[in-house]
Coordinates of C-alpha atoms in Angstrom, one line a residue:
X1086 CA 78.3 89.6 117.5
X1087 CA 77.7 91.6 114.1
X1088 CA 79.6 90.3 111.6
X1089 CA 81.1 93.5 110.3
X1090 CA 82.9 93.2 114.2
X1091 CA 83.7 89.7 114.0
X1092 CA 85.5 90.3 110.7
X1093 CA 87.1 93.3 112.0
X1094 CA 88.8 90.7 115.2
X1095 CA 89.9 88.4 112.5
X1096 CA 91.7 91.5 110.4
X1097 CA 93.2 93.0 114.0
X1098 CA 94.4 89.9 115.4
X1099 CA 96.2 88.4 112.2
X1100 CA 97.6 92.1 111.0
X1101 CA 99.0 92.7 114.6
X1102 CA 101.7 90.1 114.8
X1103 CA 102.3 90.4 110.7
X1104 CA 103.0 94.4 111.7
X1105 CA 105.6 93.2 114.2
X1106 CA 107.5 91.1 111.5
X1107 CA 107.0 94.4 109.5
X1108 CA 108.4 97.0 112.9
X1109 CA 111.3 94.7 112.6
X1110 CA 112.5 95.1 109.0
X1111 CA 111.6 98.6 109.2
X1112 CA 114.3 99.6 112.0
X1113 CA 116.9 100.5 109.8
X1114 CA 115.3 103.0 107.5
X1115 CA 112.6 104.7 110.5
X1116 CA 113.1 105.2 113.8
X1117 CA 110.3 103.7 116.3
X1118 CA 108.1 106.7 116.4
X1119 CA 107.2 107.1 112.7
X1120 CA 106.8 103.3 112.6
X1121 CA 103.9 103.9 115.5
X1122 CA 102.7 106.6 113.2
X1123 CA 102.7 103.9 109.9
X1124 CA 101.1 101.2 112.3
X1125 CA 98.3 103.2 114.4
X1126 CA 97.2 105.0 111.0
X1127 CA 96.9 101.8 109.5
X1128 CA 94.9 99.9 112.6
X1129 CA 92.6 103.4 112.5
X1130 CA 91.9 103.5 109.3
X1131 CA 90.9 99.7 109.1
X1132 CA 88.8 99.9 112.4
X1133 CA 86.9 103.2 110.6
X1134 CA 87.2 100.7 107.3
X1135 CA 84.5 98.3 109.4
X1136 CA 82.8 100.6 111.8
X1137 CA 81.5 102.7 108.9
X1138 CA 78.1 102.3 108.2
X1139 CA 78.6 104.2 104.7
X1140 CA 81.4 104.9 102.6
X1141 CA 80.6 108.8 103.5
X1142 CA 81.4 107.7 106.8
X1143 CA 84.6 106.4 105.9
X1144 CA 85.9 109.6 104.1
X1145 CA 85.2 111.3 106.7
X1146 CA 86.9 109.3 109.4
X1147 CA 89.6 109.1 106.6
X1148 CA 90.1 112.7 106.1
X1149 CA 90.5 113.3 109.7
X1150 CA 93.1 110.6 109.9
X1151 CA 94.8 112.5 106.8
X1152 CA 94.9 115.8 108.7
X1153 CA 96.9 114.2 111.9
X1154 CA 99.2 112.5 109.3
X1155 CA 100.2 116.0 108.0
X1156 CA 100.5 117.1 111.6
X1157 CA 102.6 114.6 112.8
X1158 CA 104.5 112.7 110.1
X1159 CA 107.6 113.8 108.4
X1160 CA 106.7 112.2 104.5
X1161 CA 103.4 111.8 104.2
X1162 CA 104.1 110.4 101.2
X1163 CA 104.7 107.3 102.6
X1164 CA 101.6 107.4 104.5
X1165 CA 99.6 107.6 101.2
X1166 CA 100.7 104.0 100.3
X1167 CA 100.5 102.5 103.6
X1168 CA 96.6 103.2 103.7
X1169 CA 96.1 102.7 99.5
X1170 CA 95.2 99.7 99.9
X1171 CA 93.3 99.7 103.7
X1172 CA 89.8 99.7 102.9
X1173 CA 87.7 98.0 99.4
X1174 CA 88.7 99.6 96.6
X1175 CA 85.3 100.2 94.9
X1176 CA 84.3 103.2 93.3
X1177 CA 81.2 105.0 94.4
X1178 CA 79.5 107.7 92.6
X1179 CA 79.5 111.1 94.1
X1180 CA 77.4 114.4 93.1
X1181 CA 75.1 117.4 94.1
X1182 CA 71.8 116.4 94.8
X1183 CA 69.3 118.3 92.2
X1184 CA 72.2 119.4 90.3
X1185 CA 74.6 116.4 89.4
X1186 CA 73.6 113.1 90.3
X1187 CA 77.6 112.1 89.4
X1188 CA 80.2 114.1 89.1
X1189 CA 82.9 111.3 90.2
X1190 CA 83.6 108.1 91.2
X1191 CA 85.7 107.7 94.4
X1192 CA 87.7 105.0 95.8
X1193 CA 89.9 105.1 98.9
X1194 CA 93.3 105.7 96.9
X1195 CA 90.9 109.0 95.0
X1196 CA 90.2 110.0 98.2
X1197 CA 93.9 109.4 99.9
X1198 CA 95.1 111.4 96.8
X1199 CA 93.0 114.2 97.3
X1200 CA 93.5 114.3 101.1
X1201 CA 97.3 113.5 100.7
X1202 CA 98.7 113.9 97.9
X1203 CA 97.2 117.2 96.6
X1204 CA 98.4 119.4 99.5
X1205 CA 101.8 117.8 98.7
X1206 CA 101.5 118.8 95.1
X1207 CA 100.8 122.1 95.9
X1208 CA 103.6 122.6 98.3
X1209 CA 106.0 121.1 95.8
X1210 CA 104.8 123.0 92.8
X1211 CA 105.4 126.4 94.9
X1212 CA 109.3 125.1 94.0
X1213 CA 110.8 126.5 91.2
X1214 CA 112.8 123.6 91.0
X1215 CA 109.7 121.3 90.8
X1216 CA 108.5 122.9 88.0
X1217 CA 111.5 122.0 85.2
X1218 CA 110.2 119.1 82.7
X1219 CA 112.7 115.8 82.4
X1220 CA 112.2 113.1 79.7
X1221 CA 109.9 110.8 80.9
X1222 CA 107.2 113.8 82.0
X1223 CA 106.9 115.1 78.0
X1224 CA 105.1 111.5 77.7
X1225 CA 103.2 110.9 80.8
X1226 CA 101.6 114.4 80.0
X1227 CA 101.3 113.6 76.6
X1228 CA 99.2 110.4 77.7
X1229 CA 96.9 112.3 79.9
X1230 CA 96.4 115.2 77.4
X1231 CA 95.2 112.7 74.7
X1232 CA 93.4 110.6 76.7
X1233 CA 91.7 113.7 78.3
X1234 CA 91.1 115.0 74.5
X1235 CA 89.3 111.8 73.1
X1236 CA 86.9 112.0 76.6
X1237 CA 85.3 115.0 74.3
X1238 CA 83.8 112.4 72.3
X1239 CA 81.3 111.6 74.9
X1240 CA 79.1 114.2 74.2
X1241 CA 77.8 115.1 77.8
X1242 CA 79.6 117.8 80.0
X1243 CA 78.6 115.6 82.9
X1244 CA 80.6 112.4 82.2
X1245 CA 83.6 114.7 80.9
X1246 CA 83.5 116.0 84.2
X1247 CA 83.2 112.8 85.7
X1248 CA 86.5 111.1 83.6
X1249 CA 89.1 113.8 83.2
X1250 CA 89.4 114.9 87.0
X1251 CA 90.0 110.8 87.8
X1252 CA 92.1 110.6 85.3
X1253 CA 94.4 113.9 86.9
X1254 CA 94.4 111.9 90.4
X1255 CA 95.3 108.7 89.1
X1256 CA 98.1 109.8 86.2
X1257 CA 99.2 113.1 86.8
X1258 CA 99.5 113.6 90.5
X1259 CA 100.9 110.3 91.9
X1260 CA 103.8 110.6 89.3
X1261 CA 104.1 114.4 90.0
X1262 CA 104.3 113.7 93.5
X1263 CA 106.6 110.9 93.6
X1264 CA 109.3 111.7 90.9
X1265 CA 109.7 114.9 92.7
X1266 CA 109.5 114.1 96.9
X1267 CA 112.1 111.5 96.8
X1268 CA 115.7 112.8 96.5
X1269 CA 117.5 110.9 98.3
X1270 CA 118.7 106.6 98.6
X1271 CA 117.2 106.7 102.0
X1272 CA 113.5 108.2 100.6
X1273 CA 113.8 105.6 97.9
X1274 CA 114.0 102.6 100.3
X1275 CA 111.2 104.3 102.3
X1276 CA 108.4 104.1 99.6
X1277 CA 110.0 100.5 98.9
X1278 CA 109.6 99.4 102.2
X1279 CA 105.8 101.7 102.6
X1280 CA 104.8 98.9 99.5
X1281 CA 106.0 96.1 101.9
X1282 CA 104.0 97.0 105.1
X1283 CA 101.2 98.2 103.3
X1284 CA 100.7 94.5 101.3
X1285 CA 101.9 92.4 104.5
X1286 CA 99.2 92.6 106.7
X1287 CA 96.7 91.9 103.8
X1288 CA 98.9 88.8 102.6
X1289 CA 98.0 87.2 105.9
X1290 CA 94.3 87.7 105.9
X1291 CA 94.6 86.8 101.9
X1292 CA 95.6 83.2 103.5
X1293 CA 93.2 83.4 106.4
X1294 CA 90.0 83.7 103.5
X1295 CA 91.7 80.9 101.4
X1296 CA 91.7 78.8 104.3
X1297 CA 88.0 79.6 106.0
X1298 CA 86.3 80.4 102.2
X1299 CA 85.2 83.7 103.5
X1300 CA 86.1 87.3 102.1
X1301 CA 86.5 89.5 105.3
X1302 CA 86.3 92.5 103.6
X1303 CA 82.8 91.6 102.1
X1304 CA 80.4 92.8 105.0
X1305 CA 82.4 96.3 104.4
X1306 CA 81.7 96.7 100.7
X1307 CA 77.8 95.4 101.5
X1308 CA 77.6 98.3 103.7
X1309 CA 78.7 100.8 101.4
X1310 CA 76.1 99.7 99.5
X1311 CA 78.4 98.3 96.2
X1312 CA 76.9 95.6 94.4
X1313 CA 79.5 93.2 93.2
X1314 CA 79.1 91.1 90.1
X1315 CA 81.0 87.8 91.6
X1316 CA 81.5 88.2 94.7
X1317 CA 82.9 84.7 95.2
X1318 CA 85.4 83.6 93.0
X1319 CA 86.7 79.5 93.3
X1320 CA 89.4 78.0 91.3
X1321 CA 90.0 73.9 91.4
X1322 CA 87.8 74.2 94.3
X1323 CA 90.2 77.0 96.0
X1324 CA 88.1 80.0 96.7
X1325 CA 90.7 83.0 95.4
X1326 CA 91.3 85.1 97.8
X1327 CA 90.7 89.3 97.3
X1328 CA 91.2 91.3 100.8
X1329 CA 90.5 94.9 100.1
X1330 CA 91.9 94.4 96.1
X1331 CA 88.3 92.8 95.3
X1332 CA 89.3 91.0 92.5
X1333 CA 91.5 88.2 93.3
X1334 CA 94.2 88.8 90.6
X1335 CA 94.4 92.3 91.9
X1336 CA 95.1 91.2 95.2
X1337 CA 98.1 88.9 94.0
X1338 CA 99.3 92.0 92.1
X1339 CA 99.8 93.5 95.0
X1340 CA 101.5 90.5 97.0
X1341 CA 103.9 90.4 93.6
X1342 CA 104.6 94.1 94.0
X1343 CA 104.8 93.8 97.8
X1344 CA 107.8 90.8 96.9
X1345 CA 109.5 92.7 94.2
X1346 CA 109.7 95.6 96.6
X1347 CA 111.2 94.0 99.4
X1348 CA 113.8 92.3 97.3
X1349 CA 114.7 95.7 95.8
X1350 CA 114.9 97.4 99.5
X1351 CA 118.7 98.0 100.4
X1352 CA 119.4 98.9 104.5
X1353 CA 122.6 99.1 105.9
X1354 CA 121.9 95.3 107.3
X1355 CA 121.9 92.1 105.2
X1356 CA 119.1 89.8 105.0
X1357 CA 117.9 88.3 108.0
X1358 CA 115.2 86.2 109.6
X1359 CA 112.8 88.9 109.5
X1360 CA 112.8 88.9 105.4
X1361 CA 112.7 85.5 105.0
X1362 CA 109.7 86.2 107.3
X1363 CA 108.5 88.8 105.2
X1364 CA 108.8 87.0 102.0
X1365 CA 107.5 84.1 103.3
X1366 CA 104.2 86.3 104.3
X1367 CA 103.8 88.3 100.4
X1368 CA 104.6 84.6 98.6
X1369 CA 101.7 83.0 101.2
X1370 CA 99.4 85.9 99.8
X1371 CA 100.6 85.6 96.3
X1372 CA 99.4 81.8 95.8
X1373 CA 96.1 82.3 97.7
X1374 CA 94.7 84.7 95.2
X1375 CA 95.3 81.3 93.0
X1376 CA 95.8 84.0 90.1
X1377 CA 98.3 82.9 87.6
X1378 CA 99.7 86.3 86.1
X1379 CA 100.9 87.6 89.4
X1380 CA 102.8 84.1 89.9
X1381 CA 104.7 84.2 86.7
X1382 CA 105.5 88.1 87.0
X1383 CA 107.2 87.1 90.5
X1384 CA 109.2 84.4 88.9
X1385 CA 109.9 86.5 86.6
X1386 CA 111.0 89.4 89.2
X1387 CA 113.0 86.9 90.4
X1388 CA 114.8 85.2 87.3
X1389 CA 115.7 88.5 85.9
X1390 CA 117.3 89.8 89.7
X1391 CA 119.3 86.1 89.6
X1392 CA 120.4 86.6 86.1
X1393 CA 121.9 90.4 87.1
X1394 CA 123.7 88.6 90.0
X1395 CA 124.9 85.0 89.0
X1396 CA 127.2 84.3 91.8
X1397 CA 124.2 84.5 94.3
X1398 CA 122.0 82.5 91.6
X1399 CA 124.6 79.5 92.1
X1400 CA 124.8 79.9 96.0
X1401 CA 121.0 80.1 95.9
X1402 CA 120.5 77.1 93.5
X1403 CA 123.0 75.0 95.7
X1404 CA 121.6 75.8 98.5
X1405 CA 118.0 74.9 97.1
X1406 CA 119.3 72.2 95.8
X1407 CA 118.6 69.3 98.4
X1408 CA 115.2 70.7 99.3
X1409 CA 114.2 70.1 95.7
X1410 CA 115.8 66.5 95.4
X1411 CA 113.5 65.7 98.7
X1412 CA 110.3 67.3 97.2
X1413 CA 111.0 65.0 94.3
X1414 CA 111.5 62.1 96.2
X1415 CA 108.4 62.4 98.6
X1416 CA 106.1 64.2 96.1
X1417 CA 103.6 65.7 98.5
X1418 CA 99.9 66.1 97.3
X1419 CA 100.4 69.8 97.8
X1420 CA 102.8 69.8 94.9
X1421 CA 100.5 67.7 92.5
X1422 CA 97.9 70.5 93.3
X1423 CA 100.1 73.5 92.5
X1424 CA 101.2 71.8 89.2
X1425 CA 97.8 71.5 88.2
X1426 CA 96.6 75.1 88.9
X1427 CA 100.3 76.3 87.0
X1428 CA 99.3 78.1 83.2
X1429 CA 100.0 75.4 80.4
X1430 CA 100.9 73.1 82.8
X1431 CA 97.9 71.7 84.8
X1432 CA 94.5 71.1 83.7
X1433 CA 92.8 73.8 85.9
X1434 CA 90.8 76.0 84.6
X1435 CA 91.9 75.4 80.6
X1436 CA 88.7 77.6 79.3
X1437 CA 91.0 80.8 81.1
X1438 CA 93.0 80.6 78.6
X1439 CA 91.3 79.6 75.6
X1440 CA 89.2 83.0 76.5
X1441 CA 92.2 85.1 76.8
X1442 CA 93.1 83.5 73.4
X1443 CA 89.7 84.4 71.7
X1444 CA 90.1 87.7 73.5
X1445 CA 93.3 88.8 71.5
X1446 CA 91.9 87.3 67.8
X1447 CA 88.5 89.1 68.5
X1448 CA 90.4 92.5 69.9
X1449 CA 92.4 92.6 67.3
X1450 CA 89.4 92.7 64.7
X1451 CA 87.8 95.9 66.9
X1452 CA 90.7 97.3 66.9
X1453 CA 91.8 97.5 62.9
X1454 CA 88.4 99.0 62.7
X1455 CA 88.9 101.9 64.8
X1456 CA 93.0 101.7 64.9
X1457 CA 94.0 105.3 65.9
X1458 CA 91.8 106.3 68.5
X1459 CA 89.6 103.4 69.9
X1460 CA 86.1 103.6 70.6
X1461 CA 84.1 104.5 73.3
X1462 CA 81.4 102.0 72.4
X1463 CA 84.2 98.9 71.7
X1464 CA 82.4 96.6 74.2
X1465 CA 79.1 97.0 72.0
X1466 CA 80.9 95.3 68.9
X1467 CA 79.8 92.2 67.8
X1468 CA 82.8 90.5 68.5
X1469 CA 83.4 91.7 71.7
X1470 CA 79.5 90.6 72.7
X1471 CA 80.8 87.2 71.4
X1472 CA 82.9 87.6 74.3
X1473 CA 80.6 87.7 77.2
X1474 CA 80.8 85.5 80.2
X1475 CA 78.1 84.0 82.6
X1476 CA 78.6 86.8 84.7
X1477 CA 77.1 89.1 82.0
X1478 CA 80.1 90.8 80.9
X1479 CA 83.4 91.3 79.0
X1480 CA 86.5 90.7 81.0
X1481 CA 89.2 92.5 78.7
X1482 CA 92.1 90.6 80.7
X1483 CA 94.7 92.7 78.7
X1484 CA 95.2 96.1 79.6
X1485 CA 97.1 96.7 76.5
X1486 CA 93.8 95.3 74.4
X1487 CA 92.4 97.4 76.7
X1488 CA 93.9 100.9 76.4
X1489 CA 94.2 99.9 72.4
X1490 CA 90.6 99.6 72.2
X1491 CA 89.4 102.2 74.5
X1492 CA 92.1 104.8 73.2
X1493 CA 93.5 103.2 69.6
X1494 CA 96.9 102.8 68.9
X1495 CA 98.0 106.3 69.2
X1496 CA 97.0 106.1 73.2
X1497 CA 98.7 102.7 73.4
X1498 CA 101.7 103.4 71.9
X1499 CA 102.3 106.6 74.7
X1500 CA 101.3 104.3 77.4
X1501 CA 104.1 101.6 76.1
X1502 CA 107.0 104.3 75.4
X1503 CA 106.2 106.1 79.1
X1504 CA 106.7 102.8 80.4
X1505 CA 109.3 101.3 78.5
X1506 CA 111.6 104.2 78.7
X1507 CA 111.4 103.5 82.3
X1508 CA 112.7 100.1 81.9
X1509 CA 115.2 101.0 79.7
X1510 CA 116.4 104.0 82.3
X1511 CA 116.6 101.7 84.9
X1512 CA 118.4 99.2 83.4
X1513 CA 120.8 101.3 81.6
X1514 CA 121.3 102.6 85.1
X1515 CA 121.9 99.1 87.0
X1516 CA 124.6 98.7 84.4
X1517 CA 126.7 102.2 84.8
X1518 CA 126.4 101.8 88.3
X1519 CA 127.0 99.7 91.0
X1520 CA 125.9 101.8 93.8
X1521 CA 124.6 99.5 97.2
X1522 CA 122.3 102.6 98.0
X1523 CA 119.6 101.7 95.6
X1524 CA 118.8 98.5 94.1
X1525 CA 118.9 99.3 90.4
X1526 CA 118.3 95.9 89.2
X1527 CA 115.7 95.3 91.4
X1528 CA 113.8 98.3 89.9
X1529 CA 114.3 97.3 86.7
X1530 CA 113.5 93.5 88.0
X1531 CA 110.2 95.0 89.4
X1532 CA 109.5 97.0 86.6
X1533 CA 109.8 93.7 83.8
X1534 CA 107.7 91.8 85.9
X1535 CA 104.8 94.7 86.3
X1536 CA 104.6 95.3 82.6
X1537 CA 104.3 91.5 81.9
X1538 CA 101.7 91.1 84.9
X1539 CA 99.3 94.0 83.4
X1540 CA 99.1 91.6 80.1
X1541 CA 97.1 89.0 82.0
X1542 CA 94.7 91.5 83.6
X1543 CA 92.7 94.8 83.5
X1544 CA 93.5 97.6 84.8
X1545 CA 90.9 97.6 87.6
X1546 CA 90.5 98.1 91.5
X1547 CA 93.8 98.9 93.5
X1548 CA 96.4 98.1 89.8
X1549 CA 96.7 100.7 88.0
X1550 CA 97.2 103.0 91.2
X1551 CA 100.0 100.8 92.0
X1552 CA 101.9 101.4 88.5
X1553 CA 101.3 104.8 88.3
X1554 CA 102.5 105.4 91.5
X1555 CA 105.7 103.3 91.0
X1556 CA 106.4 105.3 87.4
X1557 CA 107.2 108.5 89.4
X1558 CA 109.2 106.1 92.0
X1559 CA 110.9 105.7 89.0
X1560 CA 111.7 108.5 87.4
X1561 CA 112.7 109.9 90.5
X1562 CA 115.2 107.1 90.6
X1563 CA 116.0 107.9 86.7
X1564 CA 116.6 111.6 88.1
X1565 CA 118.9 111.2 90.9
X1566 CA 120.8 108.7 88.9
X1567 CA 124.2 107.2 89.7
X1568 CA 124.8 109.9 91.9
X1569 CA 122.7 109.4 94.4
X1570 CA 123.4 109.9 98.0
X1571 CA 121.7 108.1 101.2
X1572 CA 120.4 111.3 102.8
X1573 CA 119.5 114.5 101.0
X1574 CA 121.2 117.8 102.3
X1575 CA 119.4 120.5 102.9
X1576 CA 119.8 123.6 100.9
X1577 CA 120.7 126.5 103.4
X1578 CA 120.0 129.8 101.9
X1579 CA 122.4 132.7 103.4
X1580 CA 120.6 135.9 104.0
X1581 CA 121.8 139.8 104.5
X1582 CA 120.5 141.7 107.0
X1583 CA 119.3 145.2 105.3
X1584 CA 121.5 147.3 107.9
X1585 CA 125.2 145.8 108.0
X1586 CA 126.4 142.2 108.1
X1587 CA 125.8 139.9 110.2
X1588 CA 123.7 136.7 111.1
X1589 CA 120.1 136.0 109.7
X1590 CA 117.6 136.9 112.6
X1591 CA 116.8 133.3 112.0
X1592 CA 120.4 132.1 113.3
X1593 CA 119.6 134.3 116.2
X1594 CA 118.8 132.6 119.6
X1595 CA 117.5 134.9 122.3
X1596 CA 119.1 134.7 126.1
X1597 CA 117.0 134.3 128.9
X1598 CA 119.6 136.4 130.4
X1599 CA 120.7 139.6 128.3
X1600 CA 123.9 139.9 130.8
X1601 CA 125.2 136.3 130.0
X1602 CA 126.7 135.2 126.7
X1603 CA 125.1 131.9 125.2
X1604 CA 126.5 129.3 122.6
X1605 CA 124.8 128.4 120.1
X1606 CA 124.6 124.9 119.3
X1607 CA 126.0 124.2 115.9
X1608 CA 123.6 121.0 115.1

């Protein structure tokens, strides 16, 4: 059996049963046919993920699969996130032969935004409504107006051309889209629970390569022809686990984002087996990308929703209570393990962090010397060559440092005002309202533990899709504010016939029958 198939078994059989536990939570915000819709778009585009013998052949078999989402399901929206993360998130160059070798790089959230998104965009835009600036939009288009300014400086029309489109499908048009689909509680919870499933099934194959030391979704990016610096990464022995995030802190980004969501998502039921379930799945995913920054932002997801509720905190503290007196007690080796792999705790991996320290003090050096606007060139500084690892390059595991010395401080101090007006929306909003509709805290919860998480990492594969896409999440919670309702309701538009009054020919329902009088039903 080719291996490509074998791995493509594995994915099938462990995401089937993980998609159940997903059905289940799901039953309260979608009714069973657009859950089929979430779950058969999501097994065909992982079966066209592996059968593909190129990654042309994927976008094709992923453009049709676009087309009978916008047939068929009632927020495609949601179908954008459940497939983000389906397939290697590697970019591949794309051009005109003869004319352009590279006019782009695409990835499968590129392509899902340009297949998904940018119909929506256009249909939304049409809305004069749309159209009206709020607050946080003056600085997200700031950000991507300067950013899109300083990509002059590379002197060549072709890798202009190549940057600033990127850059409009990965800022502009996720945030356009999201802060202006969702108006309701209900659509909210969707995109919530659309995080979940999406990051569910991948949690579970996440343990399944911990546990066999084998990246499923390797053979596919081999195929595609992508060369991959490391493509095994270990830790203590553990071999860090990646799924279709390739880079193993990536991958627990998105188990951390998958948790925070579900313990923001409000249903009209109370937790039940099914979350614990759930949870259980996205923390199982979490520790096997061993990656230390996703861990803590979960904690930390988790500490600041506890400290915005403190009677649960003591009912969940006295219930934990006994379990952690018996841990104590038996000590398990597991538990000596974990300790040691924890940041300023255990011994694993010490040189991480005297890098990361290095990292800031040498940044910081680059980044007085061209403070305003960055540089292009930044990783060509000596101190940043100091910085190279045995895999040949720089890991700038900062995205601040990043964005400060790829844009300067002008560029970073958009990026931190977008985001941490947010944060301050959101939790200005969790304390002028108590609403049960929307989890307030637990966006504000999620939101903390994102912009801590991004500090201990680049901003590469599947991550920064994820936080732009949750910024217009966000400001369309910002917009519908306290006043949110579960369900939108429809604006109905009364019309005037030109020749007297009566009903809209719309309202009219023809008889079968002209000699019989009809009712027409008032739903």
């Amino acid at each position: 059996m080719p291996e490509y198939i074998r791995a493509l078994v594995y994915v099938l059989f462990i995401s089937v049963p993980v998609l159940y536990v997903a059905k289940r939570i799901a039953e309260p915000l979608l009714d069973e046919a657009e859950f089929r819709l979430w779950r058969n778009c999501w097994l065909a585009a992982t079966c066209v993920t592996f059968i593909s013998n190129s990654f042309f052949d994927f976008a094709a078999g992923l453009a049709l699969i676009s087309i009978y989402i916008h047939r068929n399901s009632k927020q495609p929206l949601l179908l954008y996130v459940i497939l983000m993360f389906v397939a290697p998130c590697v970019p591949i160059g794309v051009g005109i032969p003869g004319v352009f070798n590279r006019i782009i790089d695409l990835d499968p959230p590129r392509l899902l935004a340009i297949f998904i998104l940018l119909p929506l965009a256009i249909k939304l835009w049409r809305e004069q409504e749309n159209r009206g600036l709020r607050g946080p939009d003056f600085l997200v288009i700031a950000y991507f107006g300067f950013i899109t300014v300083l990509s002059l400086r590379l002197n060549d029309i072709n890798s202009i051309l190549r940057v600033v489109p990127g850059y409009f499908l990965d800022i502009l048009l996720p945030y356009f889209v999201f802060s202006r689909s969702l108006r309701s509680a209900l659509d909210i919870n969707r995109v919530l629970l659309a995080f979940v499933v999406a990051a569910l099934p991948l949690a579970a194959v996440g343990f399944f390569e911990i546990w066999r030391n084998w990246r499923v979704y390797y053979v596919v990016i081999l195929e595609w022809d992508f060369v991959l610096i490391t493509s095994y990464l270990f830790r203590d022995g553990l071999l860090r686990a990646a799924t279709t995030s390739v880079e193993s802190i990536a991958f627990g980004f998105l188990c951390m984002t998958g948790g925070g969501c579900l313990l923001a998502l409000r249903t009209r039921r109370h937790w039940d087996l099914w979350r614990y379930v759930a949870l259980g799945i996205l923390v199982v995913g979490l520790l096997s990308s061993v990656s230390r920054g996703p861990w803590l932002g979960l904690a930390l997801c988790a500490a600041v929703l506890l400290l915005t509720n403190l009677r649960t905190s003591l009912k969940l503290l006295a219930a934990a209570f006994p379990g952690v007196v018996i841990l104590a007690f038996l000590r398990p080796s597991f538990i000596d393990r974990f300790t040691n792999l924890l940041p300023f705790i255990g011994s694993a991996d010490r040189g991480s962090e005297t890098y990361r320290a290095m990292l800031v003090e040498n940044s910081l050096i680059v980044i007085e010397r061209y403070p305003l606007f960055g540089s292009e060139t930044f990783l060509t500084e000596p101190e940043m060559l100091r910085m190279i690892q045995g895999q040949g390059i720089v890991d700038v595991v900062n995205t601040y440092l990043q964005i400060a010395l790829h844009h300067g401080l002008i560029g970073l101090l958009l990026f931190v005002v977008f985001f941490g007006l947010l944060a301050a929306k959101l939790g200005g909003l969790f304390l002028a309202s108590k609403s049960d509709l929307v989890s307030y805290q637990g966006f504000f919860a999620l939101m903390i533990a994102v912009l801590f998480t991004i500090a201990t990492t680049s901003s590469a594969t599947i991550i920064p899709y994820i936080y732009w896409a949750f910024s217009g999440l966000a400001a369309a919670v910002i917009a519908r504010g306290p006043m949110v309702e579960w369900e939108a309701v429809p604006k109905v538009k009364a019309r005037m016939r030109s020749i007297g009054v009566g009903l809209a020919p719309s309202l009219v329902r023809p008889t079968a029958d002209p000699g019989k009088m009809r009712v027409i039903d008032p739903r």
